[in-house]
């Protein structure tokens, strides 16, 4: 992941604070809202890591076929990753 969890926590608190100041959100429990925004941001920012892990697992399972056919690991990784991005409808 590009950002640390501490920085994501800071960003989520700033988002909630600015939305509250602009009267775009209203809450009696700002800590709960902060936590939900933090979890949402963390999930979105770690999506690429999860996609990369899944692509590696797929490549491990077909490694024998790749060596027999002479396929390039980086090239196959890129293709599988793009297919997973389309499958998850993710924007990276």
PDB file of C-alpha atoms in Angstrom:
ATOM      1  CA  UNK A   1       0.000   0.000   0.000  1.00  0.00           C
ATOM      2  CA  UNK A   2       1.252   3.462  -0.820  1.00  0.00           C
ATOM      3  CA  UNK A   3       0.178   5.127   2.438  1.00  0.00           C
ATOM      4  CA  UNK A   4       0.663   4.109   6.057  1.00  0.00           C
ATOM      5  CA  UNK A   5      -2.364   3.359   8.216  1.00  0.00           C
ATOM      6  CA  UNK A   6      -1.532   6.384  10.354  1.00  0.00           C
ATOM      7  CA  UNK A   7      -1.684   8.666   7.323  1.00  0.00           C
ATOM      8  CA  UNK A   8      -4.952   7.117   6.181  1.00  0.00           C
ATOM      9  CA  UNK A   9      -6.313   7.747   9.689  1.00  0.00           C
ATOM     10  CA  UNK A  10      -5.230  11.371   9.445  1.00  0.00           C
ATOM     11  CA  UNK A  11      -6.836  11.732   6.002  1.00  0.00           C
ATOM     12  CA  UNK A  12     -10.105  10.184   7.161  1.00  0.00           C
ATOM     13  CA  UNK A  13     -10.293  12.529  10.170  1.00  0.00           C
ATOM     14  CA  UNK A  14      -9.658  15.506   7.890  1.00  0.00           C
ATOM     15  CA  UNK A  15     -12.364  14.381   5.456  1.00  0.00           C
ATOM     16  CA  UNK A  16     -14.910  14.020   8.264  1.00  0.00           C
ATOM     17  CA  UNK A  17     -13.917  17.362   9.790  1.00  0.00           C
ATOM     18  CA  UNK A  18     -14.183  19.214   6.482  1.00  0.00           C
ATOM     19  CA  UNK A  19     -17.483  17.583   5.575  1.00  0.00           C
ATOM     20  CA  UNK A  20     -18.879  18.558   8.978  1.00  0.00           C
ATOM     21  CA  UNK A  21     -17.619  22.129   8.623  1.00  0.00           C
ATOM     22  CA  UNK A  22     -19.277  22.373   5.210  1.00  0.00           C
ATOM     23  CA  UNK A  23     -22.473  20.991   6.764  1.00  0.00           C
ATOM     24  CA  UNK A  24     -22.459  18.100   4.292  1.00  0.00           C
ATOM     25  CA  UNK A  25     -22.666  15.531   7.104  1.00  0.00           C
ATOM     26  CA  UNK A  26     -24.074  15.636  10.582  1.00  0.00           C
ATOM     27  CA  UNK A  27     -23.350  13.103  13.305  1.00  0.00           C
ATOM     28  CA  UNK A  28     -23.778  12.619  17.018  1.00  0.00           C
ATOM     29  CA  UNK A  29     -20.923  10.125  17.056  1.00  0.00           C
ATOM     30  CA  UNK A  30     -17.929  11.548  15.175  1.00  0.00           C
ATOM     31  CA  UNK A  31     -15.644   8.726  16.346  1.00  0.00           C
ATOM     32  CA  UNK A  32     -17.891   6.138  14.686  1.00  0.00           C
ATOM     33  CA  UNK A  33     -18.013   8.176  11.476  1.00  0.00           C
ATOM     34  CA  UNK A  34     -14.224   8.587  11.542  1.00  0.00           C
ATOM     35  CA  UNK A  35     -13.805   4.820  11.898  1.00  0.00           C
ATOM     36  CA  UNK A  36     -16.183   4.066   9.009  1.00  0.00           C
ATOM     37  CA  UNK A  37     -14.485   6.560   6.715  1.00  0.00           C
ATOM     38  CA  UNK A  38     -11.096   5.137   7.753  1.00  0.00           C
ATOM     39  CA  UNK A  39     -12.214   1.569   6.953  1.00  0.00           C
ATOM     40  CA  UNK A  40     -13.617   2.637   3.586  1.00  0.00           C
ATOM     41  CA  UNK A  41     -10.444   4.448   2.624  1.00  0.00           C
ATOM     42  CA  UNK A  42      -8.287   1.561   3.833  1.00  0.00           C
ATOM     43  CA  UNK A  43     -10.308  -0.940   1.793  1.00  0.00           C
ATOM     44  CA  UNK A  44     -10.059   1.147  -1.362  1.00  0.00           C
ATOM     45  CA  UNK A  45      -6.361   1.897  -0.989  1.00  0.00           C
ATOM     46  CA  UNK A  46      -5.463  -1.743  -0.307  1.00  0.00           C
ATOM     47  CA  UNK A  47      -7.426  -3.057  -3.312  1.00  0.00           C
ATOM     48  CA  UNK A  48      -4.383  -3.054  -5.579  1.00  0.00           C
ATOM     49  CA  UNK A  49      -2.415  -5.055  -3.002  1.00  0.00           C
ATOM     50  CA  UNK A  50      -5.183  -7.667  -2.873  1.00  0.00           C
ATOM     51  CA  UNK A  51      -5.297  -7.836  -6.680  1.00  0.00           C
ATOM     52  CA  UNK A  52      -1.507  -8.276  -6.837  1.00  0.00           C
ATOM     53  CA  UNK A  53      -1.668 -11.092  -4.264  1.00  0.00           C
ATOM     54  CA  UNK A  54      -4.409 -12.849  -6.202  1.00  0.00           C
ATOM     55  CA  UNK A  55      -2.437 -12.519  -9.455  1.00  0.00           C
ATOM     56  CA  UNK A  56       0.622 -14.061  -7.772  1.00  0.00           C
ATOM     57  CA  UNK A  57      -1.478 -16.994  -6.540  1.00  0.00           C
ATOM     58  CA  UNK A  58      -2.820 -17.583 -10.042  1.00  0.00           C
ATOM     59  CA  UNK A  59       0.698 -17.460 -11.490  1.00  0.00           C
ATOM     60  CA  UNK A  60       1.958 -19.925  -8.871  1.00  0.00           C
ATOM     61  CA  UNK A  61      -0.763 -22.368  -9.862  1.00  0.00           C
ATOM     62  CA  UNK A  62       0.183 -22.208 -13.570  1.00  0.00           C
ATOM     63  CA  UNK A  63       3.939 -21.892 -13.127  1.00  0.00           C
ATOM     64  CA  UNK A  64       4.674 -25.304 -14.678  1.00  0.00           C
ATOM     65  CA  UNK A  65       2.658 -24.446 -17.784  1.00  0.00           C
ATOM     66  CA  UNK A  66       4.428 -21.110 -18.056  1.00  0.00           C
ATOM     67  CA  UNK A  67       7.889 -22.669 -17.965  1.00  0.00           C
ATOM     68  CA  UNK A  68       6.903 -25.257 -20.597  1.00  0.00           C
ATOM     69  CA  UNK A  69       5.533 -22.609 -22.928  1.00  0.00           C
ATOM     70  CA  UNK A  70       8.306 -20.083 -22.217  1.00  0.00           C
ATOM     71  CA  UNK A  71       5.919 -17.360 -21.016  1.00  0.00           C
ATOM     72  CA  UNK A  72       7.398 -14.322 -19.303  1.00  0.00           C
ATOM     73  CA  UNK A  73       6.426 -13.905 -15.637  1.00  0.00           C
ATOM     74  CA  UNK A  74       6.205 -10.062 -15.755  1.00  0.00           C
ATOM     75  CA  UNK A  75       4.153 -10.157 -18.944  1.00  0.00           C
ATOM     76  CA  UNK A  76       1.752 -12.775 -17.574  1.00  0.00           C
ATOM     77  CA  UNK A  77       1.493 -10.913 -14.269  1.00  0.00           C
ATOM     78  CA  UNK A  78       0.467  -7.760 -16.106  1.00  0.00           C
ATOM     79  CA  UNK A  79      -2.148  -9.600 -18.172  1.00  0.00           C
ATOM     80  CA  UNK A  80      -3.653 -11.395 -15.191  1.00  0.00           C
ATOM     81  CA  UNK A  81      -3.665  -8.211 -13.133  1.00  0.00           C
ATOM     82  CA  UNK A  82      -5.513  -6.311 -15.862  1.00  0.00           C
ATOM     83  CA  UNK A  83      -8.063  -9.112 -16.118  1.00  0.00           C
ATOM     84  CA  UNK A  84      -8.618  -8.987 -12.336  1.00  0.00           C
ATOM     85  CA  UNK A  85      -8.942  -5.196 -12.438  1.00  0.00           C
ATOM     86  CA  UNK A  86     -11.668  -5.547 -15.058  1.00  0.00           C
ATOM     87  CA  UNK A  87     -13.342  -8.331 -13.087  1.00  0.00           C
ATOM     88  CA  UNK A  88     -13.459  -6.238  -9.916  1.00  0.00           C
ATOM     89  CA  UNK A  89     -14.301  -3.091 -11.892  1.00  0.00           C
ATOM     90  CA  UNK A  90     -11.489  -1.363 -10.056  1.00  0.00           C
ATOM     91  CA  UNK A  91      -9.807   1.902 -10.936  1.00  0.00           C
ATOM     92  CA  UNK A  92      -6.077   1.836 -10.252  1.00  0.00           C
TER      93      UNK A  92
END
